Amino acid sequence: MPAILSVGEAPPQYEITQTEVMDFSRKLFTDAFHDIERLLKAFQHGQIIKRHFARSIDWFAKERSFKEKNDAYIETAIQLGSKAIENCLKNKDFLKEPIDYEEIDAIFTISSTGIATPSIEARIMNILPFSIHTKRIPIWGLGCAGGASGLSRAYEYCLAFPKAKVLVLTIELCSLTFQKNDLSKSNLIGSSLFADGVACALVVGDQVQKESISQLTSYPTILATKSTTMKDSLDVMGWEVKENGLYVVFSKDIPSIIEKWLKPNVNTFLTENGCQLEELQHFIAHPGGKKVLDAYVKSLQLPAEMLDISSNVLKNFGNMSSTTILYVLNQTMKVAKNQDLGLATALGPGFSSELLLLQWRET
């Protein structure tokens, strides 16, 4: 059973309140919608207090070319990706001693908000002293499901190579995809939710001596994973690529889809692994938004307090796409106890679901 031993975060430097973003959006969208004040209630009711952006809010007032935004993505991704890796491998909350960069066998880099070839981890390998033989697995296009999917793929890698130490690096700079001239409701709602964030997790195989590494009394092991893609659901969420870059596709039906589709998916997964919802102590949910969290509670009939950590991350960081679930996992790892069971879940374009069953084990 591969284990997750550390998580490191790297939020961008610009912390912006929801009120500031709402005022910015009011100026931008007033002429497009006669009922702008009603639509702006999405900012007030979305449970988000503040977010982090890669650039100051004034930067977004000017129209930017696709190249200009993508250049900003690459620059910031390298900077914050390096910082997240360092924070993960030197995290004193989780690790007794720093992990040497050369001990890392593979890096899974997850992103959907910018384009880079060579990929970001290759550029970071010219800054941080990784082995030149470190395997690189960049994964693009999984959106909000990407963090959970990255953990799943790292789990499978460590099953194949039980001595491996693997990084899952999530880089999402959603703000840099913002389209100033897209006066659609999808863009308005996206502006009320999405944020920037970078995080990194360390996943290790069975034959790694975890007790000599882990600072915690218990750490999460990954028991099983499941990926599911709904047929004929390509229009639920994603990007539409146009001349000026990436335009958000964001269906208003997402909460209702979750309510109808998620429970049978979760129940089947848990039953296959000899477990029931009632046995879970932790629900490590990607907080796509307040309505998504409400749909989790309604669909799965969970106690609302099981989503307190997800709600707290949403309030203070917004929806950072794939990165968000690693922030939730980070906080969960600090409070979970030996033998606790947890379900990690995230939903993304496809429309897809990624599930991981976790159990905490003593060092």
CSV table of C-alpha atoms in Angstrom, one decimal:
chain,number,residue,atom,x,y,z
A,1,MET,CA,0.0,0.0,0.0
A,2,PRO,CA,1.8,3.1,-1.2
A,3,ALA,CA,1.7,6.1,1.2
A,4,ILE,CA,1.5,9.8,1.1
A,5,LEU,CA,4.2,11.2,3.5
A,6,SER,CA,4.2,14.9,2.8
A,7,VAL,CA,2.5,17.9,1.2
A,8,GLY,CA,3.9,21.3,0.4
A,9,GLU,CA,1.9,24.4,-0.7
A,10,ALA,CA,3.0,27.5,-2.6
A,11,PRO,CA,0.2,30.1,-2.9
A,12,PRO,CA,0.9,33.0,-5.2
A,13,GLN,CA,1.9,36.3,-3.6
A,14,TYR,CA,-1.2,38.4,-4.5
A,15,GLU,CA,-4.0,37.8,-1.9
A,16,ILE,CA,-7.2,39.4,-3.1
A,17,THR,CA,-10.5,39.6,-1.3
A,18,GLN,CA,-13.8,38.4,-2.8
A,19,THR,CA,-15.1,41.9,-2.5
A,20,GLU,CA,-12.3,43.3,-4.6
A,21,VAL,CA,-13.0,40.7,-7.3
A,22,MET,CA,-16.7,41.4,-7.2
A,23,ASP,CA,-16.1,45.2,-7.6
A,24,PHE,CA,-13.8,44.4,-10.6
A,25,SER,CA,-16.4,42.2,-12.1
A,26,ARG,CA,-19.2,44.7,-11.6
A,27,LYS,CA,-17.3,47.3,-13.7
A,28,LEU,CA,-16.5,44.7,-16.4
A,29,PHE,CA,-20.0,43.1,-16.7
A,30,THR,CA,-22.4,45.9,-16.0
A,31,ASP,CA,-23.1,46.7,-19.6
A,32,ALA,CA,-23.5,43.1,-20.6
A,33,PHE,CA,-26.2,42.1,-18.1
A,34,HIS,CA,-29.2,44.2,-17.0
A,35,ASP,CA,-29.5,42.1,-13.9
A,36,ILE,CA,-25.8,42.4,-12.9
A,37,GLU,CA,-26.5,42.9,-9.2
A,38,ARG,CA,-28.5,39.7,-9.0
A,39,LEU,CA,-25.7,37.8,-10.8
A,40,LEU,CA,-23.1,39.3,-8.5
A,41,LYS,CA,-24.8,37.5,-5.6
A,42,ALA,CA,-22.7,34.5,-6.7
A,43,PHE,CA,-19.7,36.3,-5.3
A,44,GLN,CA,-21.5,36.9,-2.0
A,45,HIS,CA,-23.1,33.5,-1.6
A,46,GLY,CA,-20.1,31.4,-2.8
A,47,GLN,CA,-18.5,31.0,0.7
A,48,ILE,CA,-15.1,32.5,-0.6
A,49,ILE,CA,-13.5,35.2,1.5
A,50,LYS,CA,-10.2,35.6,-0.3
A,51,ARG,CA,-8.1,34.1,-3.1
A,52,HIS,CA,-4.5,34.2,-4.4
A,53,PHE,CA,-3.6,35.3,-7.9
A,54,ALA,CA,-0.4,35.2,-9.9
A,55,ARG,CA,-0.8,38.9,-10.8
A,56,SER,CA,-2.3,41.9,-9.1
A,57,ILE,CA,-6.0,42.6,-9.9
A,58,ASP,CA,-5.0,45.7,-11.9
A,59,TRP,CA,-3.1,43.5,-14.3
A,60,PHE,CA,-6.4,41.9,-15.5
A,61,ALA,CA,-8.0,45.3,-16.4
A,62,LYS,CA,-6.0,45.4,-19.6
A,63,GLU,CA,-6.6,43.0,-22.4
A,64,ARG,CA,-3.8,40.5,-22.6
A,65,SER,CA,-2.8,38.3,-25.6
A,66,PHE,CA,-2.7,34.5,-25.3
A,67,LYS,CA,1.1,34.6,-25.5
A,68,GLU,CA,1.4,37.2,-22.8
A,69,LYS,CA,-0.8,35.2,-20.4
A,70,ASN,CA,1.0,31.9,-21.2
A,71,ASP,CA,4.4,33.5,-20.7
A,72,ALA,CA,3.2,34.6,-17.3
A,73,TYR,CA,2.0,31.1,-16.6
A,74,ILE,CA,5.4,29.5,-17.4
A,75,GLU,CA,7.3,32.1,-15.4
A,76,THR,CA,5.0,31.7,-12.3
A,77,ALA,CA,4.7,27.9,-12.7
A,78,ILE,CA,8.5,27.5,-12.5
A,79,GLN,CA,8.8,29.8,-9.6
A,80,LEU,CA,6.0,28.4,-7.5
A,81,GLY,CA,6.5,24.8,-8.6
A,82,SER,CA,10.0,24.9,-7.4
A,83,LYS,CA,8.8,26.4,-4.1
A,84,ALA,CA,6.1,23.8,-3.6
A,85,ILE,CA,8.6,20.9,-4.2
A,86,GLU,CA,11.0,22.4,-1.7
A,87,ASN,CA,8.2,22.9,0.8
A,88,CYS,CA,7.1,19.3,0.3
A,89,LEU,CA,10.6,17.7,0.6
A,90,LYS,CA,11.6,19.9,3.6
A,91,ASN,CA,8.2,20.0,5.5
A,92,LYS,CA,9.1,19.6,9.2
A,93,ASP,CA,5.4,18.9,10.0
A,94,PHE,CA,5.6,15.7,8.1
A,95,LEU,CA,9.2,14.7,7.7
A,96,LYS,CA,12.0,13.9,10.2
A,97,GLU,CA,14.7,15.0,7.7
A,98,PRO,CA,14.6,16.7,4.3
A,99,ILE,CA,14.3,14.3,1.3
A,100,ASP,CA,17.2,14.7,-1.1
A,101,TYR,CA,16.1,15.7,-4.6
A,102,GLU,CA,18.1,12.9,-6.1
A,103,GLU,CA,16.0,10.3,-4.2
A,104,ILE,CA,13.0,11.2,-6.3
A,105,ASP,CA,12.3,8.6,-9.0
A,106,ALA,CA,9.5,10.4,-10.9
A,107,ILE,CA,7.5,13.6,-11.1
A,108,PHE,CA,3.9,13.7,-12.2
A,109,THR,CA,3.1,17.3,-13.2
A,110,ILE,CA,-0.6,18.1,-13.3
A,111,SER,CA,-2.0,21.3,-14.9
A,112,SER,CA,-4.8,22.6,-17.2
A,113,THR,CA,-4.2,26.3,-17.2
A,114,GLY,CA,-1.2,26.9,-19.4
A,115,ILE,CA,0.9,25.3,-22.1
A,116,ALA,CA,4.6,24.5,-21.9
A,117,THR,CA,6.9,22.3,-24.0
A,118,PRO,CA,9.4,21.4,-22.5
A,119,SER,CA,7.0,20.8,-19.7
A,120,ILE,CA,7.3,22.7,-16.4
A,121,GLU,CA,9.1,19.9,-14.4
A,122,ALA,CA,11.8,19.8,-17.1
A,123,ARG,CA,12.4,23.5,-16.5
A,124,ILE,CA,12.4,23.1,-12.7
A,125,MET,CA,15.0,20.3,-13.1
A,126,ASN,CA,17.4,23.0,-14.3
A,127,ILE,CA,16.8,24.9,-11.1
A,128,LEU,CA,16.6,22.1,-8.4
A,129,PRO,CA,19.2,19.3,-8.2
A,130,PHE,CA,17.1,16.3,-9.3
A,131,SER,CA,18.8,13.3,-10.8
A,132,ILE,CA,19.1,13.6,-14.6
A,133,HIS,CA,17.3,10.2,-14.7
A,134,THR,CA,14.2,11.3,-12.9
A,135,LYS,CA,11.2,10.2,-14.9
A,136,ARG,CA,8.8,13.0,-16.1
A,137,ILE,CA,5.1,12.4,-16.5
A,138,PRO,CA,3.3,15.6,-17.4
A,139,ILE,CA,-0.5,15.3,-17.4
A,140,TRP,CA,-2.6,18.0,-19.0
A,141,GLY,CA,-6.4,18.6,-19.2
A,142,LEU,CA,-7.9,16.9,-16.1
A,143,GLY,CA,-9.0,20.2,-14.6
A,144,CYS,CA,-10.4,20.0,-11.1
A,145,ALA,CA,-10.0,16.2,-11.0
A,146,GLY,CA,-6.3,16.4,-11.7
A,147,GLY,CA,-4.9,16.4,-8.2
A,148,ALA,CA,-6.8,13.2,-7.2
A,149,SER,CA,-5.9,11.6,-10.5
A,150,GLY,CA,-2.2,12.5,-10.0
A,151,LEU,CA,-2.3,10.8,-6.6
A,152,SER,CA,-3.9,7.7,-8.3
A,153,ARG,CA,-1.3,7.5,-11.0
A,154,ALA,CA,1.5,7.9,-8.5
A,155,TYR,CA,-0.1,5.1,-6.4
A,156,GLU,CA,0.0,2.8,-9.5
A,157,TYR,CA,3.6,3.8,-10.2
A,158,CYS,CA,4.6,2.9,-6.6
A,159,LEU,CA,2.8,-0.4,-6.9
A,160,ALA,CA,5.0,-1.2,-9.9
A,161,PHE,CA,8.1,0.2,-8.2
A,162,PRO,CA,7.8,-0.3,-4.5
A,163,LYS,CA,11.1,1.3,-3.7
A,164,ALA,CA,10.1,4.5,-5.5
A,165,LYS,CA,9.6,8.0,-4.1
A,166,VAL,CA,7.4,10.0,-6.4
A,167,LEU,CA,6.2,13.7,-6.5
A,168,VAL,CA,2.7,14.8,-7.6
A,169,LEU,CA,3.1,18.5,-8.6
A,170,THR,CA,-0.1,20.4,-9.3
A,171,ILE,CA,0.1,23.8,-10.9
A,172,GLU,CA,-3.0,25.8,-11.6
A,173,LEU,CA,-3.0,29.5,-12.5
A,174,CYS,CA,-6.7,29.9,-13.4
A,175,SER,CA,-6.6,33.7,-13.3
A,176,LEU,CA,-4.2,33.8,-16.2
A,177,THR,CA,-6.9,32.2,-18.5
A,178,PHE,CA,-9.2,35.1,-17.7
A,179,GLN,CA,-10.9,36.6,-20.8
A,180,LYS,CA,-11.6,40.3,-20.3
A,181,ASN,CA,-13.9,40.4,-23.4
A,182,ASP,CA,-15.8,37.2,-22.6
A,183,LEU,CA,-19.1,38.6,-21.3
A,184,SER,CA,-20.8,35.2,-20.7
A,185,LYS,CA,-22.4,34.0,-17.5
A,186,SER,CA,-19.9,31.1,-17.5
A,187,ASN,CA,-17.0,33.6,-17.3
A,188,LEU,CA,-18.8,35.7,-14.6
A,189,ILE,CA,-19.4,32.6,-12.5
A,190,GLY,CA,-15.8,31.4,-13.1
A,191,SER,CA,-14.6,34.7,-12.0
A,192,SER,CA,-16.4,34.2,-8.7
A,193,LEU,CA,-14.8,30.8,-8.0
A,194,PHE,CA,-11.4,30.2,-9.5
A,195,ALA,CA,-8.1,31.0,-8.1
A,196,ASP,CA,-4.4,30.2,-8.4
A,197,GLY,CA,-2.4,27.7,-6.4
A,198,VAL,CA,0.5,25.2,-6.5
A,199,ALA,CA,1.1,22.2,-4.3
A,200,CYS,CA,3.2,19.1,-4.2
A,201,ALA,CA,2.7,15.7,-2.5
A,202,LEU,CA,5.3,12.9,-1.8
A,203,VAL,CA,4.0,9.4,-2.5
A,204,VAL,CA,6.2,6.4,-1.7
A,205,GLY,CA,6.1,2.6,-2.3
A,206,ASP,CA,5.9,-0.2,0.2
A,207,GLN,CA,9.6,-0.9,0.5
A,208,VAL,CA,10.5,2.7,1.5
A,209,GLN,CA,11.4,2.8,5.2
A,210,LYS,CA,8.5,5.2,6.1
A,211,GLU,CA,9.2,5.1,9.9
A,212,SER,CA,12.6,6.7,9.3
A,213,ILE,CA,11.0,9.4,7.2
A,214,SER,CA,7.6,10.3,8.6
A,215,GLN,CA,7.3,12.8,11.5
A,216,LEU,CA,3.7,11.9,12.1
A,217,THR,CA,2.5,9.1,14.3
A,218,SER,CA,0.4,7.9,11.4
A,219,TYR,CA,0.3,8.6,7.7
A,220,PRO,CA,-2.3,7.9,4.9
A,221,THR,CA,-1.9,4.8,2.8
A,222,ILE,CA,-3.8,4.4,-0.5
A,223,LEU,CA,-5.9,1.2,-0.4
A,224,ALA,CA,-7.6,1.6,-3.8
A,225,THR,CA,-8.5,4.1,-6.5
A,226,LYS,CA,-11.2,4.3,-9.2
A,227,SER,CA,-11.6,6.5,-12.3
A,228,THR,CA,-15.0,7.0,-13.9
A,229,THR,CA,-15.9,9.0,-17.0
A,230,MET,CA,-19.6,9.8,-17.8
A,231,LYS,CA,-20.6,9.2,-21.4
A,232,ASP,CA,-21.7,12.1,-23.6
A,233,SER,CA,-20.8,14.8,-21.0
A,234,LEU,CA,-18.1,16.7,-22.8
A,235,ASP,CA,-20.0,20.0,-22.5
A,236,VAL,CA,-20.2,20.0,-18.7
A,237,MET,CA,-16.9,21.7,-18.0
A,238,GLY,CA,-13.6,22.4,-19.7
A,239,TRP,CA,-12.1,24.8,-22.2
A,240,GLU,CA,-13.1,26.1,-25.5
A,241,VAL,CA,-9.9,27.1,-27.4
A,242,LYS,CA,-10.3,30.3,-29.4
A,243,GLU,CA,-7.9,32.8,-31.0
A,244,ASN,CA,-7.3,34.6,-27.7
A,245,GLY,CA,-6.8,31.5,-25.6
A,246,LEU,CA,-8.9,29.4,-23.3
A,247,TYR,CA,-12.5,30.2,-22.7
A,248,VAL,CA,-14.2,28.5,-19.7
A,249,VAL,CA,-17.0,26.0,-20.2
A,250,PHE,CA,-18.9,25.6,-16.9
A,251,SER,CA,-22.4,24.1,-16.8
A,252,LYS,CA,-24.9,25.3,-14.3
A,253,ASP,CA,-26.1,21.7,-14.0
A,254,ILE,CA,-22.9,20.5,-12.2
A,255,PRO,CA,-24.5,20.4,-8.7
A,256,SER,CA,-27.5,18.4,-10.0
A,257,ILE,CA,-25.2,16.0,-11.9
A,258,ILE,CA,-23.2,15.4,-8.7
A,259,GLU,CA,-26.4,14.6,-6.8
A,260,LYS,CA,-27.6,12.0,-9.3
A,261,TRP,CA,-24.3,10.5,-10.4
A,262,LEU,CA,-21.9,10.5,-7.5
A,263,LYS,CA,-23.6,8.4,-4.9
A,264,PRO,CA,-23.9,5.2,-6.9
A,265,ASN,CA,-20.3,5.7,-8.1
A,266,VAL,CA,-19.1,6.1,-4.5
A,267,ASN,CA,-21.1,3.2,-3.1
A,268,THR,CA,-19.9,0.8,-5.8
A,269,PHE,CA,-16.3,1.8,-5.1
A,270,LEU,CA,-16.6,1.4,-1.4
A,271,THR,CA,-18.5,-1.9,-1.6
A,272,GLU,CA,-15.8,-3.3,-4.0
A,273,ASN,CA,-13.3,-2.6,-1.2
A,274,GLY,CA,-15.4,-3.9,1.7
A,275,CYS,CA,-16.3,-0.6,3.1
A,276,GLN,CA,-19.3,1.6,3.7
A,277,LEU,CA,-19.8,5.4,3.8
A,278,GLU,CA,-20.7,5.2,7.5
A,279,GLU,CA,-17.2,3.8,8.3
A,280,LEU,CA,-15.4,6.9,7.0
A,281,GLN,CA,-13.9,9.4,9.3
A,282,HIS,CA,-12.7,11.8,6.6
A,283,PHE,CA,-14.1,13.1,3.4
A,284,ILE,CA,-11.3,14.7,1.4
A,285,ALA,CA,-13.4,16.5,-1.2
A,286,HIS,CA,-12.2,18.9,-3.9
A,287,PRO,CA,-14.4,22.0,-3.0
A,288,GLY,CA,-15.5,23.0,-6.5
A,289,GLY,CA,-17.8,25.6,-4.9
A,290,LYS,CA,-20.4,26.0,-2.2
A,291,LYS,CA,-23.1,24.4,-4.4
A,292,VAL,CA,-20.7,21.5,-5.1
A,293,LEU,CA,-20.1,20.9,-1.4
A,294,ASP,CA,-23.8,21.1,-0.7
A,295,ALA,CA,-24.4,18.5,-3.4
A,296,TYR,CA,-21.8,16.2,-1.8
A,297,VAL,CA,-23.7,16.4,1.5
A,298,LYS,CA,-27.1,16.0,-0.1
A,299,SER,CA,-26.1,13.2,-2.4
A,300,LEU,CA,-24.1,11.1,0.0
A,301,GLN,CA,-26.1,12.1,3.2
A,302,LEU,CA,-22.9,13.0,4.9
A,303,PRO,CA,-22.6,15.0,8.2
A,304,ALA,CA,-21.9,18.6,7.2
A,305,GLU,CA,-18.9,18.7,9.5
A,306,MET,CA,-17.1,16.1,7.4
A,307,LEU,CA,-16.6,18.8,4.8
A,308,ASP,CA,-15.3,21.5,7.3
A,309,ILE,CA,-11.8,21.3,6.0
A,310,SER,CA,-12.9,21.5,2.3
A,311,SER,CA,-15.1,24.4,3.2
A,312,ASN,CA,-12.2,26.2,5.0
A,313,VAL,CA,-9.9,25.7,2.0
A,314,LEU,CA,-12.6,27.1,-0.3
A,315,LYS,CA,-13.1,30.1,2.0
A,316,ASN,CA,-9.5,31.1,2.1
A,317,PHE,CA,-8.2,29.9,-1.3
A,318,GLY,CA,-11.1,29.5,-3.7
A,319,ASN,CA,-11.2,26.8,-6.3
A,320,MET,CA,-7.6,26.2,-7.4
A,321,SER,CA,-8.6,23.4,-9.8
A,322,SER,CA,-6.4,20.3,-9.4
A,323,THR,CA,-4.4,21.9,-6.6
A,324,THR,CA,-7.3,22.3,-4.2
A,325,ILE,CA,-7.5,18.7,-3.0
A,326,LEU,CA,-3.9,18.7,-2.0
A,327,TYR,CA,-4.6,21.7,0.3
A,328,VAL,CA,-7.5,19.7,1.8
A,329,LEU,CA,-5.3,16.6,2.2
A,330,ASN,CA,-2.6,18.7,3.9
A,331,GLN,CA,-4.9,19.9,6.6
A,332,THR,CA,-6.5,16.4,7.0
A,333,MET,CA,-3.1,14.7,7.5
A,334,LYS,CA,-2.5,17.0,10.5
A,335,VAL,CA,-5.6,15.8,12.4
A,336,ALA,CA,-6.2,12.2,11.2
A,337,LYS,CA,-5.5,9.3,13.6
A,338,ASN,CA,-4.2,5.7,13.2
A,339,GLN,CA,-6.7,3.4,11.4
A,340,ASP,CA,-8.9,6.3,10.3
A,341,LEU,CA,-10.5,5.8,6.9
A,342,GLY,CA,-10.9,8.6,4.4
A,343,LEU,CA,-12.3,9.0,0.9
A,344,ALA,CA,-10.7,11.5,-1.4
A,345,THR,CA,-12.8,12.6,-4.4
A,346,ALA,CA,-12.6,15.2,-7.2
A,347,LEU,CA,-14.6,15.8,-10.3
A,348,GLY,CA,-13.4,17.3,-13.6
A,349,PRO,CA,-13.8,17.6,-17.3
A,350,GLY,CA,-14.9,14.5,-19.1
A,351,PHE,CA,-17.2,14.6,-17.0
A,352,SER,CA,-15.1,12.5,-14.7
A,353,SER,CA,-14.7,11.3,-11.2
A,354,GLU,CA,-11.5,10.2,-9.3
A,355,LEU,CA,-11.8,8.3,-6.0
A,356,LEU,CA,-9.2,7.2,-3.6
A,357,LEU,CA,-9.7,5.1,-0.4
A,358,LEU,CA,-7.2,6.0,2.3
A,359,GLN,CA,-6.3,4.5,5.6
A,360,TRP,CA,-4.0,6.0,8.2
A,361,ARG,CA,-1.3,3.6,9.5
A,362,GLU,CA,1.2,3.9,12.4
A,363,THR,CA,4.8,4.7,11.6
